[in-house]
């Protein structure tokens, strides 16, 4: 019962605190220093609502819901209400809360002259119909899959057995079981219903939110459609994720059966939904100075030096390279390394960082080859990294070193293997990959008649950003995969099992790990702004 | 039909009166047809960044004038049968076009909105004398 009482209070406190932080961030994003709000700042606001909502929607912690592990030390309470509610409620309620806060955080009118339209705004006036139909279809398919799961029986897990046959003890591996299907279906069904109901409520909020004075009536309507697009895409992926959990459960083999192989087709469908939703672009605001992504057009302006255009084009490539581990990770996370110790996350982050750094280094080499001139002295930027990015990098480093020390102490107390060492090694390898980028940015040939110093500053800024993101991700890996060590350090052993500690999971470390994952993503996508604007030289004006 | 509404907080005319007058004018001109739904008090107040009571007062006065009706289920709508003098008809369109011409002439003469309104009020009071 204490657990049951504890869940709602933690959810309420956690969601309230999270909502407050998101509100402050979104108000800051929507603020334009010059005019209070502008089409560009409001567009940025809508984009960040989508990004934060997407980050909050991860069902990663719930993927093995309903599975009873063969080793009870991993998760002895797979049916604990608290664990299930937290695993499902955070992504469902978190995503909906972020989108709701997004609508409530738009600033009110500030000017003396205020305009509006005398019309009743309904959801159907702004709803992207095709996307809504597809999302509805995904909800229905997931509901059907959950209904099928409700009819499936549960299996008991088969624990591992140690056989002493002669000198060498032989350990026969156990096999996972699962809880009764009806029990899991009740949880998943409830999550799906809450998600569907919450989506309708947030759609109502989007349709009803106040008119924004920085936009005309048409762009106000378009911004509502943009918000609905981002909400529907996110909830569609969550609904598909619930279907993946159901599919994972349904295809799990009976421990008594001979065959141990299993494939989850819902997992493939979930990946397809993720890709489709990732590519489903929102409509575009007609306001001036906004490009096709509703972002201010910058960088690729006419009259810009070709070297600057090359560096500008590296931005998307740099981001795509960071996605490489999505391919590698599919093997690493399920591979033998993951079974030995949870290295998957750290490998994921390191591969992303190394790939990103490789793109940056290649970009510098191409710059040197195409535009470099050994005869021209190098010009170095006065300040390579802005104070905000430098502070972020230092904080990320301190957090990582602290996490490393705490994990080492905890594992030492437990007397287990030093699993923090490989994670530290991977982080060091990722960090080492950024060294050539910094050296190339410092010592490559100069670009004559071009913004040489600013080009170097942009590359260094990107390298530091990648490094900071890697450190945050590595901290998250330590928190998410080494929870017993954290629990040992932060809880009194004599008091018995620490509060919130279930076998391999200790929720404060998991929550902190989630925060660091979000921080790593946010750091990785912070656009290059200050040094970039500086190097665009004004086009010479013809003499009057 | 989508009708616009604007208020000026610097104006000497109170906001509720600006709202009331504009909605009454839109109904008279036929821009808001009988049975058309008006936004809720809270929504209009949020759009304009003013207190809900201000909009509620404007709606109440329009209701007393017989221009709008408020029902529990349908919210606030333009009255199905308008009092004499408020009916749109063909004359409403004509007045609307005349107003458009006035605005165009004021713009070409570089008059701001406040000046146009003052001019219009002065002409109206002279006509009613």
XYZ file of C-alpha atoms in Angstrom:
673
model
C 0.000 0.000 0.000
C 2.733 2.560 0.702
C 3.860 2.063 -2.862
C 0.361 2.676 -4.179
C 0.045 5.851 -2.135
C 3.469 6.932 -3.184
C 2.906 6.637 -6.955
C 0.317 9.410 -7.379
C 2.163 11.836 -5.112
C 5.414 11.281 -6.976
C 3.666 11.593 -10.318
C 1.960 14.815 -9.281
C 5.090 16.361 -7.781
C 7.279 15.215 -10.671
C 4.854 16.343 -13.349
C 4.271 19.688 -11.613
C 7.983 20.392 -11.325
C 8.572 19.277 -14.900
C 5.683 21.404 -16.154
C 7.081 24.426 -14.337
C 10.522 23.983 -15.888
C 9.033 23.419 -19.359
C 6.836 26.511 -18.936
C 9.828 28.696 -18.055
C 11.885 27.313 -20.957
C 9.054 27.849 -23.438
C 8.371 31.397 -22.244
C 12.050 32.139 -22.706
C 12.063 30.578 -26.190
C 8.996 32.542 -27.313
C 10.492 35.852 -26.195
C 11.953 38.077 -28.865
C 14.322 40.671 -27.385
C 13.344 43.287 -29.929
C 9.564 42.988 -30.192
C 8.428 40.765 -27.326
C 7.237 38.077 -29.722
C 7.706 37.539 -33.438
C 6.752 34.986 -36.050
C 10.235 33.476 -35.748
C 10.192 33.255 -31.931
C 6.696 31.742 -31.938
C 7.790 29.248 -34.561
C 10.772 28.354 -32.361
C 8.408 27.931 -29.434
C 6.248 25.485 -31.413
C 9.346 23.563 -32.489
C 10.603 23.212 -28.914
C 7.209 22.034 -27.722
C 7.492 19.253 -30.312
C 11.068 18.378 -29.338
C 10.473 18.336 -25.561
C 7.231 16.415 -26.053
C 9.050 13.852 -28.146
C 11.851 13.494 -25.595
C 9.265 12.984 -22.844
C 7.440 10.300 -24.834
C 10.052 7.549 -24.570
C 8.629 4.159 -23.576
C 12.103 2.659 -23.297
C 11.643 1.815 -19.618
C 8.432 -0.100 -20.315
C 9.528 -2.313 -23.202
C 9.753 -5.478 -21.109
C 6.536 -4.886 -19.238
C 4.829 -8.129 -18.276
C 7.949 -10.262 -18.727
C 9.087 -12.181 -15.642
C 12.872 -12.455 -15.794
C 14.500 -15.804 -15.190
C 16.855 -14.119 -12.756
C 14.694 -12.671 -9.953
C 17.565 -10.396 -8.890
C 17.045 -8.363 -12.087
C 13.443 -7.420 -11.279
C 11.770 -9.453 -8.566
C 8.566 -7.440 -8.716
C 7.524 -7.332 -12.396
C 3.891 -6.882 -11.368
C 4.490 -4.100 -8.855
C 1.857 -1.439 -9.451
C 4.324 1.333 -8.814
C 6.797 0.107 -11.426
C 4.113 -0.381 -14.110
C 2.331 2.898 -13.433
C 5.570 4.872 -13.502
C 6.823 3.166 -16.651
C 3.614 3.943 -18.554
C 2.479 7.190 -16.942
C 5.640 9.200 -17.483
C 5.671 9.031 -21.279
C 1.887 9.249 -21.709
C 1.181 12.029 -19.211
C 4.550 13.702 -19.737
C 4.068 14.118 -23.479
C 0.490 15.367 -23.092
C 1.545 17.742 -20.299
C 4.346 19.217 -22.421
C 1.960 19.933 -25.308
C -0.635 21.371 -22.925
C 1.950 23.607 -21.252
C 3.081 24.605 -24.739
C -0.356 26.033 -25.482
C -0.636 27.743 -22.098
C 2.794 29.333 -22.310
C 2.090 31.548 -25.331
C 2.418 35.168 -24.212
C -0.670 37.337 -24.075
C -1.135 40.499 -26.141
C 1.050 43.413 -25.063
C 0.155 46.218 -27.457
C -2.602 48.731 -26.848
C -4.297 47.876 -30.153
C -5.613 44.307 -30.026
C -7.251 42.298 -32.753
C -9.056 39.009 -32.954
C -11.501 37.123 -35.117
C -15.128 36.682 -34.076
C -15.419 32.998 -34.796
C -15.839 29.808 -32.828
C -12.701 27.732 -33.258
C -13.211 24.001 -33.518
C -10.684 21.177 -33.745
C -11.846 20.220 -37.230
C -10.997 23.698 -38.568
C -7.270 23.093 -38.019
C -6.844 19.314 -37.816
C -4.454 17.748 -40.380
C -6.969 15.183 -41.594
C -4.702 12.571 -43.177
C -2.389 12.551 -40.183
C -5.380 12.312 -37.851
C -6.725 9.336 -39.822
C -3.361 7.559 -39.736
C -3.027 8.253 -36.006
C -6.535 6.939 -35.425
C -5.630 3.816 -37.386
C -2.552 3.269 -35.215
C -4.671 3.616 -32.068
C -7.196 1.098 -33.401
C -4.470 -1.385 -34.412
C -2.811 -1.085 -31.001
C -6.180 -1.529 -29.301
C -6.782 -4.705 -31.319
C -3.351 -6.053 -30.401
C -3.981 -5.327 -26.719
C -7.314 -7.167 -26.993
C -5.467 -10.188 -28.369
C -2.927 -9.968 -25.531
C -5.779 -10.014 -22.999
C -6.555 -13.593 -24.042
C -3.009 -14.921 -23.671
C -1.977 -17.042 -20.681
C 0.962 -16.308 -18.411
C 4.029 -18.518 -17.935
C 6.220 -18.982 -14.901
C 9.874 -18.178 -15.412
C 12.356 -21.037 -15.356
C 15.239 -20.022 -13.063
C 18.851 -20.781 -13.876
C 20.150 -23.980 -12.284
C 23.722 -24.669 -11.173
C 24.744 -28.311 -11.710
C 27.827 -29.603 -9.958
C 29.080 -32.228 -12.337
C 32.652 -32.943 -11.438
C 35.163 -30.170 -10.870
C 33.563 -27.463 -13.034
C 30.100 -26.266 -11.959
C 27.723 -25.990 -14.917
C 25.051 -23.281 -14.951
C 22.001 -24.043 -17.067
C 20.471 -20.761 -18.220
C 16.925 -19.992 -17.129
C 14.134 -18.686 -19.355
C 11.871 -15.692 -18.888
C 8.185 -16.112 -18.154
C 5.329 -13.628 -18.395
C 2.364 -12.406 -16.345
C -1.221 -13.258 -17.445
C -2.202 -11.380 -20.620
C -5.337 -9.893 -19.073
C -3.270 -8.146 -16.425
C -0.906 -6.542 -18.923
C -3.762 -5.706 -21.319
C -5.551 -3.848 -18.527
C -2.520 -1.607 -17.972
C -1.786 -1.060 -21.657
C -5.478 -0.513 -22.442
C -5.765 2.063 -19.676
C -2.646 3.842 -20.972
C -4.080 3.863 -24.520
C -7.425 5.245 -23.347
C -5.721 7.956 -21.274
C -3.526 8.799 -24.268
C -6.525 9.043 -26.613
C -8.589 11.108 -24.173
C -5.654 13.355 -23.345
C -4.936 13.896 -27.030
C -8.500 15.091 -27.626
C -8.231 17.460 -24.658
C -4.939 18.901 -25.873
C -6.406 19.275 -29.383
C -9.233 21.286 -27.782
C -6.624 23.385 -26.010
C -4.770 23.992 -29.279
C -7.955 25.029 -31.086
C -8.955 27.292 -28.212
C -5.664 28.947 -27.318
C -5.512 32.699 -27.589
C -4.780 34.497 -30.849
C -1.165 35.639 -31.011
C -0.720 39.252 -31.920
C 2.590 38.694 -33.731
C 0.747 36.567 -36.323
C -2.115 37.403 -38.633
C -5.308 35.320 -38.618
C -4.076 32.924 -41.315
C -0.755 32.251 -39.573
C -2.533 31.841 -36.239
C -4.597 29.089 -37.854
C -1.480 27.553 -39.430
C 0.327 27.554 -36.077
C -2.594 25.607 -34.610
C -2.248 23.057 -37.423
C 1.514 22.879 -36.762
C 0.886 22.194 -33.051
C -1.703 19.525 -33.914
C 0.709 17.933 -36.382
C 3.446 17.654 -33.745
C 1.058 16.372 -31.082
C -0.458 13.712 -33.350
C 2.943 12.531 -34.575
C 4.156 12.088 -30.998
C 1.050 10.331 -29.678
C 1.050 8.066 -32.743
C 4.567 6.902 -31.844
C 3.530 6.376 -28.201
C 0.485 4.351 -29.301
C 2.718 2.321 -31.617
C 5.131 1.861 -28.683
C 2.314 0.428 -26.567
C 1.648 -1.932 -29.467
C 5.332 -2.933 -29.477
C 5.112 -3.759 -25.746
C 1.999 -5.842 -26.417
C 3.712 -7.553 -29.360
C 6.823 -8.235 -27.290
C 4.626 -9.895 -24.689
C 2.530 -11.839 -27.198
C 5.479 -13.306 -29.074
C 7.443 -14.217 -25.977
C 8.050 -17.998 -26.136
C 6.758 -20.410 -23.529
C 9.738 -21.517 -21.388
C 8.399 -25.068 -21.683
C 8.562 -24.956 -25.493
C 11.546 -26.320 -27.386
C 12.052 -23.266 -29.570
C 13.569 -20.199 -27.955
C 13.612 -17.947 -31.016
C 11.018 -15.217 -31.385
C 10.353 -12.248 -33.612
C 8.171 -9.279 -32.724
C 6.456 -7.996 -35.916
C 4.904 -5.162 -33.887
C 8.460 -3.961 -33.254
C 9.037 -3.560 -36.994
C 5.665 -1.826 -37.350
C 6.611 0.469 -34.462
C 9.883 1.359 -36.184
C 7.988 2.063 -39.436
C 5.560 4.341 -37.561
C 8.508 6.136 -35.954
C 10.122 6.782 -39.340
C 6.876 7.888 -41.011
C 6.055 10.242 -38.153
C 9.593 11.610 -38.150
C 9.214 12.549 -41.821
C 5.648 13.929 -41.641
C 6.352 17.619 -41.956
C 4.076 20.265 -40.454
C 2.675 23.075 -42.622
C 4.645 26.284 -43.064
C 3.966 29.726 -41.651
C 3.557 32.337 -44.341
C 5.290 34.988 -42.221
C 8.306 36.562 -43.801
C 11.861 35.517 -42.931
C 10.817 31.944 -42.267
C 12.154 29.077 -44.295
C 10.521 25.780 -45.222
C 11.084 24.373 -41.709
C 9.431 27.346 -40.011
C 12.890 28.407 -38.921
C 14.569 31.708 -39.708
C 16.593 31.425 -42.877
C 20.231 31.940 -42.094
C 23.542 30.820 -43.348
C 22.731 30.222 -46.983
C 22.321 33.798 -48.060
C 23.274 35.098 -51.432
C 26.649 36.757 -51.437
C 28.002 34.419 -48.773
C 31.479 33.005 -49.273
C 31.391 29.469 -50.763
C 33.477 28.183 -47.819
C 30.784 29.427 -45.459
C 28.131 27.719 -47.593
C 30.119 24.478 -47.392
C 30.320 24.712 -43.612
C 26.640 25.568 -43.434
C 25.760 22.475 -45.438
C 27.756 20.355 -43.001
C 25.155 21.053 -40.291
C 22.543 18.532 -41.543
C 25.273 15.991 -42.420
C 26.749 16.363 -38.926
C 23.279 15.675 -37.454
C 22.703 12.691 -39.759
C 26.061 11.205 -38.735
C 24.935 11.318 -35.111
C 22.074 9.054 -36.175
C 24.498 6.324 -37.285
C 24.213 4.453 -33.970
C 20.525 3.950 -34.699
C 21.788 1.316 -37.131
C 24.730 0.132 -35.036
C 22.691 0.310 -31.813
C 20.163 -2.194 -33.113
C 22.941 -4.773 -32.920
C 24.871 -3.507 -29.932
C 21.908 -3.109 -27.567
C 20.767 -6.644 -28.185
C 24.207 -8.126 -28.646
C 26.394 -10.124 -26.321
C 28.008 -6.955 -24.950
C 24.692 -5.879 -23.512
C 24.336 -9.168 -21.711
C 27.762 -8.937 -20.084
C 27.231 -5.434 -18.765
C 24.954 -2.676 -19.979
C 27.309 -1.088 -22.453
C 24.737 -0.470 -25.157
C 23.927 3.124 -24.187
C 27.549 4.143 -23.827
C 28.450 2.562 -27.193
C 25.490 4.347 -28.739
C 26.666 7.740 -27.470
C 30.296 7.142 -28.405
C 29.522 6.001 -31.949
C 27.325 9.091 -32.412
C 30.074 11.379 -31.127
C 32.814 9.739 -33.202
C 30.672 9.862 -36.364
C 29.831 13.535 -35.776
C 33.470 14.398 -35.127
C 34.510 12.535 -38.274
C 32.140 14.675 -40.337
C 33.528 17.844 -38.762
C 37.120 16.764 -39.395
C 36.290 15.818 -42.985
C 34.647 19.222 -43.441
C 37.793 21.004 -42.294
C 39.910 18.909 -44.663
C 37.608 19.693 -47.596
C 37.712 23.390 -46.668
C 41.493 23.296 -46.695
C 41.636 21.382 -49.956
C 39.134 23.550 -51.830
C 39.717 27.032 -50.408
C 42.888 26.898 -48.285
C 45.950 28.947 -49.143
C 49.234 28.156 -47.377
C 50.601 31.593 -48.286
C 47.999 33.505 -46.313
C 48.521 33.806 -42.533
C 45.892 32.104 -40.399
C 43.384 34.287 -38.613
C 42.160 32.880 -35.314
C 38.871 33.834 -33.654
C 39.090 36.034 -30.581
C 36.654 33.749 -28.764
C 36.187 30.250 -30.144
C 33.429 29.056 -27.817
C 30.671 31.207 -26.355
C 30.299 31.422 -22.569
C 27.016 29.446 -22.596
C 28.507 26.506 -24.483
C 31.686 26.624 -22.399
C 29.650 26.535 -19.178
C 27.600 23.634 -20.546
C 30.759 21.709 -21.410
C 32.324 22.278 -17.983
C 29.111 21.270 -16.190
C 28.805 18.142 -18.361
C 32.406 17.192 -17.549
C 31.945 17.741 -13.806
C 28.701 15.718 -13.822
C 30.377 12.879 -15.696
C 33.386 12.742 -13.371
C 31.109 12.805 -10.329
C 28.924 10.037 -11.756
C 32.031 8.004 -12.544
C 33.381 8.383 -9.009
C 30.036 7.500 -7.383
C 29.582 4.443 -9.605
C 33.131 3.280 -8.859
C 32.605 3.631 -5.109
C 29.243 1.855 -5.300
C 30.576 -1.034 -7.361
C 33.541 -1.368 -5.057
C 31.161 -1.662 -2.088
C 29.121 -4.276 -3.923
C 32.280 -6.178 -4.763
C 31.213 -6.739 -8.361
C 33.001 -6.116 -11.637
C 34.145 -2.571 -12.357
C 31.608 -1.914 -15.131
C 32.286 1.829 -14.955
C 35.701 1.302 -16.560
C 34.434 0.415 -20.063
C 31.985 3.330 -19.947
C 34.824 5.663 -18.962
C 36.942 4.210 -21.748
C 34.202 4.720 -24.315
C 33.663 8.316 -23.217
C 37.404 8.913 -23.442
C 37.451 7.432 -26.948
C 34.592 9.706 -27.995
C 36.348 12.695 -26.470
C 39.597 11.764 -28.205
C 37.772 11.814 -31.537
C 37.096 15.528 -31.091
C 40.813 16.272 -30.663
C 41.658 16.043 -34.403
C 38.742 18.371 -35.121
C 40.114 20.983 -32.735
C 43.620 20.616 -34.178
C 42.369 20.865 -37.754
C 40.281 23.924 -36.898
C 43.366 25.516 -35.332
C 46.041 24.623 -37.869
C 44.392 24.163 -41.268
C 45.327 26.566 -44.050
C 43.651 29.934 -44.123
C 40.662 30.687 -46.377
C 41.634 33.918 -48.139
C 38.977 36.589 -48.689
C 36.684 34.520 -46.520
C 35.532 34.634 -42.906
C 38.428 32.394 -41.870
C 38.318 33.024 -38.109
C 34.554 32.590 -37.911
C 34.720 29.317 -39.858
C 37.201 27.970 -37.323
C 34.973 29.156 -34.463
C 31.939 27.361 -35.919
C 33.803 24.068 -36.163
C 35.186 24.329 -32.622
C 31.728 25.244 -31.338
C 30.274 22.144 -32.995
C 33.058 19.952 -31.606
C 32.524 21.238 -28.049
C 28.781 20.760 -28.452
C 29.327 17.139 -29.528
C 31.710 16.552 -26.622
C 29.280 18.042 -24.085
C 26.453 15.917 -25.440
C 28.653 12.799 -25.232
C 29.538 13.533 -21.601
C 25.873 14.049 -20.698
C 24.928 10.808 -22.494
C 27.732 8.904 -20.743
C 26.531 10.234 -17.378
C 23.061 9.007 -18.321
C 24.524 5.589 -19.194
C 26.136 5.366 -15.748
C 22.897 6.366 -14.039
C 20.623 4.119 -16.082
C 22.723 0.970 -16.153
C 24.506 1.015 -12.794
C 21.576 1.696 -10.490
C 22.562 -0.880 -7.817
C 25.857 0.951 -7.321
C 24.028 4.279 -6.944
C 21.538 2.752 -4.542
C 24.396 1.396 -2.457
C 26.045 4.802 -2.180
C 22.945 6.861 -1.476
C 20.950 4.587 0.819
C 21.744 3.094 4.179
C 22.451 -0.607 3.788
C 21.363 -1.379 7.319
C 17.876 -0.040 6.613
C 17.241 -2.957 4.284
C 16.297 -2.537 0.637
C 16.405 1.130 -0.288
C 13.165 2.958 -0.897
C 12.178 2.592 -4.528
C 14.770 -0.094 -5.161
C 13.558 -3.171 -7.002
C 16.369 -5.526 -7.793
C 18.286 -3.867 -10.587
C 16.262 -0.638 -10.591
C 16.482 2.364 -8.275
C 14.109 5.046 -9.509
C 15.976 8.227 -8.481
C 18.957 7.136 -10.576
C 16.654 6.180 -13.456
C 14.885 9.554 -13.338
C 18.213 11.413 -13.191
C 19.421 9.266 -16.095
C 16.346 10.282 -18.090
C 17.091 13.946 -17.372
C 20.656 13.496 -18.633
C 19.402 11.743 -21.790
C 17.144 14.740 -22.428
C 20.047 17.111 -21.702
C 22.290 15.224 -24.135
C 19.686 15.510 -26.891
C 19.036 19.186 -26.211
C 22.770 19.997 -26.180
C 23.278 18.060 -29.412
C 20.659 20.077 -31.294
C 21.453 23.576 -30.030
C 21.948 25.506 -33.267
C 25.153 27.394 -33.996
C 24.108 31.012 -33.747
C 26.395 33.669 -32.335
C 29.647 32.970 -34.107
C 27.757 32.101 -37.281
C 26.036 35.427 -37.669
C 29.281 37.201 -37.106
C 31.033 35.875 -40.153
C 28.437 36.903 -42.760
C 29.963 39.972 -44.258
C 27.573 42.677 -45.390
C 27.169 42.811 -49.148
C 28.899 45.953 -50.436
C 26.336 48.564 -51.393
C 26.780 50.374 -54.698
C 27.822 53.975 -54.296
C 24.929 56.390 -54.500
C -18.050 34.619 -42.792
C -15.175 35.623 -40.502
C -15.478 39.029 -38.889
C -12.608 40.809 -37.230
C -12.761 42.788 -34.012
C -10.233 45.171 -32.532
C -10.000 47.303 -29.433
C -7.722 50.167 -28.536
C -6.812 50.335 -24.854
C -5.612 53.947 -25.241
C -9.015 55.061 -26.494
C -11.289 57.080 -24.232
C -14.097 54.689 -25.143
C -14.198 51.836 -22.628
C -13.244 48.400 -24.035
C -16.673 46.869 -23.350
C -18.270 49.659 -25.373
C -15.819 49.171 -28.230
C -16.678 45.475 -28.304
C -20.422 46.103 -28.058
C -20.395 48.768 -30.758
C -18.358 46.708 -33.193
C -20.421 43.561 -32.791
C -23.629 45.605 -33.135
C -22.230 47.201 -36.283
C -21.185 43.836 -37.710
C -24.683 42.462 -37.086
C -26.299 45.512 -38.643
C -24.017 45.269 -41.663
C -24.784 41.565 -42.088
C -21.200 40.475 -41.455
C -22.564 38.370 -38.581
C -25.636 36.503 -39.744
C -28.576 35.509 -37.507
C -27.776 32.272 -35.697
C -24.004 32.755 -36.049
C -22.049 31.612 -33.002
C -19.953 34.146 -31.135
C -16.846 33.061 -29.202
C -17.276 32.382 -25.517
C -16.662 35.181 -23.052
C -13.478 33.573 -21.751
C -12.058 32.887 -25.201
C -12.711 36.407 -26.499
C -11.273 37.866 -23.301
C -8.146 35.697 -23.652
C -7.723 36.716 -27.305
C -7.943 40.397 -26.435
C -6.000 40.117 -23.184
C -8.743 41.759 -21.114
C -10.876 40.694 -18.166
C -13.694 38.248 -18.820
C -16.081 40.641 -17.069
C -15.457 43.261 -19.743
C -16.551 40.915 -22.532
C -19.423 39.613 -20.413
C -20.713 43.168 -19.987
C -20.560 43.801 -23.746
C -22.447 40.552 -24.420
C -25.013 41.427 -21.726
C -25.732 44.786 -23.307
C -26.025 43.214 -26.746
C -28.469 40.725 -25.266
C -30.530 43.529 -23.715
C -30.590 45.224 -27.104
C -31.973 42.020 -28.610
C -28.997 41.540 -30.907
C -27.663 38.308 -29.408
C -29.131 35.387 -27.507
C -27.454 33.237 -24.899
C -28.432 29.627 -24.438
C -26.966 26.943 -22.237
C -26.164 24.577 -25.086
C -25.497 26.868 -28.048
C -23.609 29.585 -26.177
C -23.947 33.145 -27.466
C -25.441 33.482 -30.956
C -26.678 36.344 -33.111
C -30.428 36.663 -32.501
C -32.618 34.889 -35.061
C -35.013 37.832 -35.249
C -33.288 41.178 -34.975
C -34.988 44.341 -33.715
C -36.042 46.908 -36.315
C -33.135 49.030 -37.450
C -30.645 46.249 -36.838
C -31.712 43.998 -39.713
C -28.998 43.577 -42.315
C -30.592 43.052 -45.735
C -29.312 44.760 -48.885
C -28.866 48.115 -47.166
C -26.361 46.523 -44.798
C -24.099 45.532 -47.653
C -24.348 49.044 -49.061
C -23.348 50.583 -45.728
C -20.468 48.140 -45.448
C -19.218 49.139 -48.891
C -19.527 52.813 -47.957
C -17.485 52.116 -44.823
C -14.825 50.423 -46.944
C -14.694 53.476 -49.193
C -14.344 55.706 -46.133
C -11.432 53.601 -44.854
C -9.745 53.679 -48.267
C -10.125 57.468 -48.464
C -8.746 57.853 -44.911
C -5.737 55.670 -45.735
C -4.934 57.659 -48.858
C -5.221 60.860 -46.792
C -2.823 59.315 -44.194
C -5.370 59.667 -41.368
C -4.942 57.317 -38.429
C -7.810 55.234 -37.050
C -8.484 57.542 -34.104
C -8.785 60.572 -36.377
C -11.187 58.723 -38.705
C -13.368 57.657 -35.787
C -13.462 61.195 -34.378
C -14.358 62.583 -37.777
C -17.081 59.995 -38.186
C -18.514 60.673 -34.715
C -18.566 64.401 -35.397
C -20.446 63.853 -38.662
C -22.883 61.509 -36.949
C -23.637 63.972 -34.143
C -24.129 66.778 -36.678
C -26.607 64.587 -38.616
C -28.579 63.637 -35.502
C -28.854 67.329 -34.468
